[in-house]
């Protein structure tokens, strides 16, 4: 007999009382994301059979090649959220402009969603973990009017909730509403997520550094020096550290959150502003890692305090165990 686990649905409802102002819309929105996540999960699980692997044949707004599953995940999230009335607009990594939901059902909704529908999509054809990242804000424009760019360009410290799904050896949904971080594993036989990782905490220190070292010669000096420091032998603090890099932010983040580690995507000659997107990737992950006791910066400034200037803005990203991020910052600031 399995132990009685709380389902994600039960957990969302139980925790609704943490929001004195909440009328259940946020709970309903989280449930919609759960539903869209299940649909994407099902498509990904059978991807090798359903002729949905490979390239879609076009580039996204950022000039990156879209995979068929990028397009499919994007459409599934939009249609699932549009079918329900909890948000008045959505912005996605895969679309140049935000989408306005401006009919009777949506115009009074309080929330907007930002998503990276499929993260790590270059891994999809080789059966390596990919994910979905989401971020939720309250709109700042007046309800009843169409959602505006301002509603999406809020600093990360205004997030109401954020999370990710990782489609890995098992499918896990991890989220926060600013009250700690909890993880739920999907049981495909039953079709439900169950609380499997309550109150997740990032170890203060860790042994793993995750960075695409193929770009080493293009990195800023601070990052080069930090990597050298990670590789030095010092038995007193367990160096050299171990290098682990999957190339799916969600998967690298999840491993480091569980085991202790640092993820770095710095600036470089190829990516002068960094590669990861502030709104769809860095802000939600920064909210999660801080809620788990870790840290996220651009090497100098807290990610959550950056004022976004455009939807698809990129930033350098240093994220993970608190002491490791602080050490990397020391190197950045020293150079
Ligand atoms: P996406 O698939 O959503 O475009 O994101 C890919 C991101 C991130 O998941 C990953 O950590 C990083 O790009 C990998 O980039 P490199 O291949 O340059 O290391
Ligand atoms: Mn991504
Ligand atoms: Mn993506």
Coordinates of C-alpha atoms and ligand atoms in Angstrom, one line a residue:
X1 CA 0.0 0.0 0.0
X2 CA 1.3 3.4 -0.9
X3 CA 1.5 6.1 1.8
X4 CA -1.3 8.6 1.6
X5 CA 0.1 11.5 -0.4
X6 CA -1.5 14.9 -0.8
X7 CA -2.4 15.6 -4.4
X8 CA -1.4 18.9 -6.1
X9 CA -5.1 19.8 -6.3
X10 CA -5.6 19.3 -2.5
X11 CA -2.4 21.2 -1.8
X12 CA -3.4 24.2 -3.9
X13 CA -6.7 24.5 -2.2
X14 CA -5.3 24.0 1.3
X15 CA -2.8 26.8 0.7
X16 CA -5.3 29.2 -0.7
X17 CA -5.8 30.5 2.9
X18 CA -2.2 31.9 2.8
X19 CA -3.6 34.7 0.6
X20 CA -6.1 36.7 2.5
X21 CA -7.2 38.6 -0.6
X22 CA -7.5 35.5 -2.8
X23 CA -10.8 34.6 -4.2
X24 CA -9.6 31.3 -5.7
X25 CA -8.5 32.7 -9.1
X26 CA -4.9 31.9 -8.4
X27 CA -5.7 28.4 -7.3
X28 CA -7.8 28.0 -10.5
X29 CA -4.9 29.3 -12.6
X30 CA -2.4 26.9 -11.0
X31 CA -4.8 24.1 -11.8
X32 CA -5.0 25.2 -15.4
X33 CA -1.2 25.2 -15.6
X34 CA -1.2 21.7 -14.1
X35 CA -3.7 20.6 -16.8
X36 CA -1.6 22.1 -19.7
X37 CA 1.5 20.5 -18.2
X38 CA -0.2 17.1 -18.2
X39 CA -1.0 17.5 -21.9
X40 CA 2.5 18.6 -22.9
X41 CA 3.8 15.7 -20.8
X42 CA 1.7 13.2 -22.8
X43 CA 2.9 14.6 -26.1
X44 CA 6.6 14.5 -25.0
X45 CA 6.3 10.9 -23.7
X46 CA 5.2 9.6 -27.1
X47 CA 7.3 12.0 -29.1
X48 CA 9.4 9.4 -30.8
X49 CA 6.2 7.7 -32.2
X50 CA 4.1 10.6 -33.1
X51 CA 6.3 12.3 -35.7
X52 CA 6.6 15.4 -33.6
X53 CA 10.3 15.3 -33.2
X54 CA 12.5 17.6 -35.2
X55 CA 12.5 21.1 -36.4
X56 CA 9.4 23.1 -37.2
X57 CA 11.1 24.7 -40.1
X58 CA 11.0 28.3 -38.8
X59 CA 12.9 30.5 -36.3
X60 CA 11.3 32.1 -33.2
X61 CA 11.5 35.9 -32.6
X62 CA 15.0 35.5 -31.2
X63 CA 16.3 33.8 -34.3
X64 CA 16.5 30.4 -32.7
X65 CA 15.3 27.4 -34.5
X66 CA 11.9 26.2 -33.4
X67 CA 11.3 22.5 -32.8
X68 CA 7.9 21.0 -33.5
X69 CA 7.5 20.4 -29.8
X70 CA 8.2 24.1 -29.0
X71 CA 5.3 25.0 -31.2
X72 CA 3.0 22.3 -29.8
X73 CA 3.8 23.1 -26.2
X74 CA 3.2 26.8 -26.8
X75 CA -0.1 26.2 -28.5
X76 CA -1.3 23.8 -25.7
X77 CA -0.5 26.3 -23.0
X78 CA -2.2 29.1 -24.8
X79 CA -5.3 27.2 -25.7
X80 CA -5.7 25.6 -22.2
X81 CA -5.3 29.0 -20.5
X82 CA -7.6 30.7 -23.0
X83 CA -10.3 28.1 -22.4
X84 CA -10.5 29.3 -18.8
X85 CA -11.0 32.7 -17.4
X86 CA -8.2 33.3 -15.0
X87 CA -5.8 35.4 -17.1
X88 CA -6.2 38.5 -19.3
X89 CA -3.0 38.0 -21.3
X90 CA 0.1 35.8 -21.8
X91 CA 3.6 36.3 -23.1
X92 CA 5.8 33.5 -24.4
X93 CA 9.4 33.0 -25.4
X94 CA 8.1 31.6 -28.7
X95 CA 6.1 34.7 -29.7
X96 CA 7.2 38.2 -30.6
X97 CA 4.3 39.9 -28.9
X98 CA 2.2 39.2 -25.9
X99 CA -1.3 37.8 -26.5
X100 CA -4.3 39.8 -25.3
X101 CA -7.3 37.8 -23.9
X102 CA -9.9 40.6 -24.3
X103 CA -13.3 39.0 -24.3
X104 CA -16.0 38.9 -21.7
X105 CA -14.6 35.8 -20.1
X106 CA -11.1 37.2 -19.6
X107 CA -11.2 41.0 -19.4
X108 CA -11.8 41.2 -15.7
X109 CA -9.1 38.7 -14.9
X110 CA -6.3 39.9 -12.5
X111 CA -3.4 37.8 -13.7
X112 CA -0.9 37.5 -16.5
X113 CA 1.3 34.5 -17.3
X114 CA 4.7 34.4 -18.9
X115 CA 6.1 31.1 -20.1
X116 CA 9.0 29.3 -21.6
X117 CA 6.7 26.5 -23.0
X118 CA 9.5 24.1 -23.7
X119 CA 12.9 24.7 -22.2
X120 CA 15.9 22.7 -23.4
X121 CA 14.3 21.9 -26.7
X122 CA 17.6 21.1 -28.3
X123 CA 17.5 18.0 -26.1
X124 CA 14.2 16.7 -27.2
X125 CA 15.3 14.5 -30.1
X126 CA 17.7 12.6 -28.0
X127 CA 15.3 11.8 -25.1
X128 CA 17.0 14.0 -22.5
X129 CA 15.0 16.0 -19.9
X130 CA 13.2 19.1 -21.0
X131 CA 10.8 21.3 -19.1
X132 CA 8.3 24.2 -19.0
X133 CA 8.9 27.4 -16.9
X134 CA 6.0 29.7 -15.8
X135 CA 5.7 33.0 -14.0
X136 CA 2.5 34.7 -12.8
X137 CA 2.0 38.4 -12.0
X138 CA -1.0 40.5 -11.1
X139 CA -1.8 43.0 -13.8
X140 CA -1.0 46.7 -13.1
X141 CA -3.3 48.1 -15.7
X142 CA -7.0 48.6 -15.0
X143 CA -9.2 45.4 -15.2
X144 CA -11.7 45.6 -17.9
X145 CA -9.2 47.2 -20.4
X146 CA -6.9 45.2 -22.6
X147 CA -3.7 44.1 -21.0
X148 CA -0.6 46.3 -21.7
X149 CA 3.1 45.8 -22.1
X150 CA 3.6 47.3 -18.6
X151 CA 1.7 44.3 -17.1
X152 CA 4.5 42.1 -18.4
X153 CA 7.5 44.3 -17.7
X154 CA 7.3 44.1 -13.9
X155 CA 10.4 43.3 -11.9
X156 CA 10.6 39.7 -10.7
X157 CA 10.1 40.7 -7.1
X158 CA 6.4 41.3 -8.1
X159 CA 5.8 37.7 -9.0
X160 CA 2.8 36.1 -7.4
X161 CA 3.8 32.6 -8.3
X162 CA 6.4 30.8 -10.4
X163 CA 7.4 27.2 -11.2
X164 CA 8.4 24.6 -13.6
X165 CA 7.6 21.2 -14.9
X166 CA 10.5 18.9 -15.6
X167 CA 9.7 16.1 -18.1
X168 CA 12.4 13.8 -16.8
X169 CA 12.8 10.2 -15.6
X170 CA 9.6 11.2 -13.8
X171 CA 7.6 14.3 -14.4
X172 CA 7.7 16.7 -11.6
X173 CA 6.0 20.1 -11.0
X174 CA 7.8 22.5 -8.6
X175 CA 6.2 25.8 -7.7
X176 CA 6.2 28.6 -5.2
X177 CA 3.7 31.3 -4.2
X178 CA 6.2 33.0 -2.0
X179 CA 5.8 30.7 0.9
X180 CA 8.4 28.1 0.3
X181 CA 8.9 25.6 -2.6
X182 CA 7.1 22.3 -3.1
X183 CA 7.5 19.6 -5.6
X184 CA 4.9 17.1 -6.9
X185 CA 5.6 13.9 -8.9
X186 CA 3.2 12.8 -11.6
X187 CA 1.8 9.3 -11.3
X188 CA 0.9 8.5 -14.9
X189 CA -1.3 5.5 -13.9
X190 CA -3.6 7.7 -11.8
X191 CA -3.1 10.9 -13.8
X192 CA -2.4 13.0 -10.8
X193 CA 0.5 14.9 -9.2
X194 CA 1.4 14.0 -5.6
X195 CA 3.4 16.0 -3.1
X196 CA 6.8 14.2 -3.1
X197 CA 9.2 17.1 -2.3
X198 CA 7.7 19.2 0.5
X199 CA 9.5 22.4 1.5
X200 CA 12.5 22.1 -0.8
X201 CA 15.7 23.8 0.4
X202 CA 18.8 24.4 -1.6
X203 CA 21.9 23.3 0.3
X204 CA 23.9 26.5 1.2
X205 CA 27.1 24.9 -0.3
X206 CA 27.4 22.4 -3.1
X207 CA 29.9 20.4 -5.1
X208 CA 28.5 21.0 -8.6
X209 CA 29.1 23.7 -11.1
X210 CA 27.1 23.9 -14.3
X211 CA 28.2 26.0 -17.2
X212 CA 28.7 25.4 -20.9
X213 CA 32.5 25.2 -20.8
X214 CA 32.7 25.1 -24.6
X215 CA 32.3 28.8 -24.5
X216 CA 35.2 29.2 -22.0
X217 CA 37.5 31.4 -24.1
X218 CA 34.6 33.9 -24.6
X219 CA 33.7 34.2 -20.9
X220 CA 34.5 37.3 -18.8
X221 CA 37.6 37.1 -16.7
X222 CA 35.7 36.8 -13.4
X223 CA 34.0 33.6 -14.7
X224 CA 37.2 32.1 -16.0
X225 CA 38.9 32.7 -12.7
X226 CA 35.9 31.2 -10.8
X227 CA 36.0 28.1 -13.0
X228 CA 39.7 27.7 -12.3
X229 CA 39.0 28.1 -8.6
X230 CA 36.3 25.3 -8.8
X231 CA 38.9 23.0 -10.5
X232 CA 41.8 23.6 -8.0
X233 CA 42.6 21.0 -5.4
X234 CA 41.8 21.9 -1.9
X235 CA 40.9 19.1 0.4
X236 CA 39.7 21.5 3.1
X237 CA 36.7 22.5 1.1
X238 CA 36.2 19.5 -1.1
X239 CA 37.6 21.0 -4.4
X240 CA 37.9 20.2 -7.2
X241 CA 34.2 20.5 -7.8
X242 CA 32.2 18.4 -10.3
X243 CA 31.1 19.7 -13.6
X244 CA 27.5 18.8 -14.7
X245 CA 25.8 20.4 -17.6
X246 CA 22.7 19.1 -19.3
X247 CA 21.8 22.0 -21.5
X248 CA 18.2 22.2 -20.2
X249 CA 18.0 25.0 -17.6
X250 CA 15.1 23.2 -15.9
X251 CA 17.1 20.0 -15.5
X252 CA 20.3 21.6 -14.4
X253 CA 18.4 23.8 -12.0
X254 CA 16.4 20.9 -10.5
X255 CA 19.6 18.8 -9.9
X256 CA 21.4 21.7 -8.3
X257 CA 18.4 22.6 -6.1
X258 CA 18.3 19.0 -4.8
X259 CA 22.1 18.4 -4.5
X260 CA 23.6 21.8 -4.1
X261 CA 25.3 23.6 -6.9
X262 CA 25.7 26.6 -9.1
X263 CA 24.4 27.3 -12.6
X264 CA 26.0 30.0 -14.6
X265 CA 25.2 31.4 -18.1
X266 CA 27.4 34.4 -18.4
X267 CA 27.9 37.0 -21.1
X268 CA 30.3 35.9 -23.9
X269 CA 31.3 36.9 -27.4
X270 CA 28.5 34.8 -28.8
X271 CA 26.0 36.1 -26.3
X272 CA 27.0 39.6 -25.3
X273 CA 24.1 40.0 -22.9
X274 CA 23.9 36.4 -21.8
X275 CA 21.6 33.9 -23.4
X276 CA 18.8 33.3 -20.9
X277 CA 15.7 35.4 -20.9
X278 CA 14.9 37.5 -17.9
X279 CA 11.2 37.2 -18.1
X280 CA 10.6 33.6 -19.1
X281 CA 13.6 31.9 -17.5
X282 CA 15.6 33.9 -15.0
X283 CA 12.9 35.6 -12.9
X284 CA 10.9 32.5 -12.2
X285 CA 14.0 30.5 -11.4
X286 CA 15.3 33.3 -9.2
X287 CA 12.0 33.4 -7.3
X288 CA 12.2 29.7 -6.7
X289 CA 15.8 29.6 -5.7
X290 CA 15.4 32.4 -3.2
X291 CA 12.3 30.7 -1.8
X292 CA 14.5 27.6 -1.3
X293 CA 17.2 29.6 0.5
X294 CA 19.5 30.1 -2.5
X295 CA 20.5 33.1 -4.5
X296 CA 20.3 34.4 -8.1
X297 CA 22.1 37.4 -9.5
X298 CA 23.5 38.7 -12.8
X299 CA 27.0 38.6 -11.2
X300 CA 26.4 41.9 -9.5
X301 CA 22.7 42.6 -9.0
X302 CA 19.8 40.5 -7.7
X303 CA 17.9 39.2 -10.6
X304 CA 14.5 39.9 -9.0
X305 CA 15.3 43.6 -8.7
X306 CA 16.1 44.2 -12.3
X307 CA 13.6 46.4 -14.1
X308 CA 12.8 44.7 -17.4
X309 CA 12.9 46.9 -20.5
X310 CA 11.7 44.5 -23.2
X311 CA 9.8 41.2 -23.4
X312 CA 12.7 39.1 -24.7
X313 CA 15.5 40.7 -22.7
X314 CA 18.5 38.5 -22.0
X315 CA 20.6 38.7 -18.8
X316 CA 23.7 36.8 -17.5
X317 CA 22.5 34.3 -14.8
X318 CA 24.3 33.0 -11.7
X319 CA 21.9 30.9 -9.7
X320 CA 22.0 28.2 -7.0
X321 CA 23.4 27.5 -3.5
X322 CA 23.9 30.8 -1.7
X323 CA 27.5 30.5 -0.8
X324 CA 28.5 29.3 -4.2
X325 CA 26.8 32.2 -5.9
X326 CA 28.5 34.6 -3.4
X327 CA 31.9 33.1 -4.3
X328 CA 31.3 33.5 -8.0
X329 CA 30.2 37.1 -7.4
X330 CA 33.5 37.8 -5.5
X331 CA 35.4 36.7 -8.7
X332 CA 33.1 38.8 -10.9
X333 CA 33.5 41.9 -8.8
X334 CA 37.3 41.4 -8.5
X335 CA 37.6 41.6 -12.3
Ligands
LIG1 P1 15.2 27.0 -24.8 O1 15.3 25.6 -25.2 O2 14.0 27.4 -24.0 O3 15.6 28.0 -25.9 O4 16.3 27.2 -23.6 C1 17.6 26.7 -23.8 C2 18.5 27.4 -22.8 C3 18.5 26.6 -21.4 O5 17.6 25.7 -21.2 C4 19.9 26.0 -21.4 O6 20.4 26.0 -20.1 C5 20.7 26.8 -22.4 O7 19.8 27.4 -23.3 C6 21.7 26.0 -23.1 O8 22.4 26.9 -23.9 P2 23.8 26.4 -24.6 O9 23.5 25.3 -25.5 O10 24.3 27.6 -25.2 O11 24.7 25.9 -23.4
LIG2 MN1 14.5 28.0 -22.1
LIG3 MN1 12.0 27.3 -24.8

